[in-house]
Coordinates of C-alpha atoms in Angstrom, one line a residue:
W27 CA 6.7 -0.9 8.9
K28 CA 8.1 -1.0 5.6
F29 CA 11.7 0.5 6.6
I30 CA 12.3 -2.2 9.3
I31 CA 11.4 -4.8 7.6
P32 CA 14.4 -4.9 4.7
V33 CA 17.5 -3.2 6.3
F34 CA 16.3 -5.1 9.9
G35 CA 16.3 -8.7 7.6
A36 CA 19.1 -7.8 6.0
I37 CA 21.5 -7.3 9.3
L38 CA 20.4 -10.8 11.3
S39 CA 20.5 -12.5 8.1
W40 CA 23.9 -11.1 8.3
I41 CA 23.7 -11.7 12.0
L42 CA 22.6 -15.0 12.4
I43 CA 24.3 -16.9 8.8
P44 CA 27.5 -18.8 9.9
N45 CA 29.9 -17.7 7.0
E46 CA 27.3 -14.6 6.1
S47 CA 28.9 -11.0 5.6
P48 CA 28.0 -7.6 4.3
D49 CA 29.8 -6.6 1.6
L50 CA 30.1 -3.6 -0.1
V51 CA 27.1 -4.2 -2.8
S52 CA 24.9 -5.5 -0.5
I53 CA 25.2 -2.3 2.0
A54 CA 24.5 0.4 -1.4
G55 CA 21.4 -2.0 -1.7
I56 CA 20.3 -2.2 2.3
T57 CA 21.5 2.0 2.1
T58 CA 19.4 2.5 -1.4
T59 CA 16.3 0.8 0.2
A60 CA 17.0 2.6 3.0
I61 CA 16.8 5.9 1.3
A62 CA 14.5 5.7 -1.1
L63 CA 11.5 3.9 1.6
V64 CA 12.4 7.3 4.1
L65 CA 11.9 9.5 0.4
F66 CA 8.0 7.6 -0.1
N67 CA 7.2 8.2 2.9
R68 CA 8.2 11.7 3.4
Q69 CA 6.2 12.1 -0.4
N70 CA 3.4 10.6 0.8
A71 CA 3.2 12.7 4.7
I72 CA 3.2 15.1 2.8
Q73 CA 0.7 15.1 0.1
S74 CA -1.6 13.3 2.7
K75 CA -0.5 16.9 4.8
D76 CA -1.8 18.8 2.0
P77 CA -5.4 18.6 0.9
A78 CA -5.6 21.1 -2.0
S79 CA -3.5 18.3 -4.8

C-alpha cells in the first residue's frame, strides 16, 4: 500500500485535474519515490526472514 498510494495519487491527479500533466520533474520524483519504497520494503522483508540480525 505504501507504494500504491503516492504513485497512483500522482497518476490520478494527472488524469482527473484539468490542465494537469506530468513533466520531467514530476516523473523523476515519482520514480525516485517508487524506487525508494521498493528498496525499503525489500530490506524490511530480508530482515524479517533473518532472525539472527
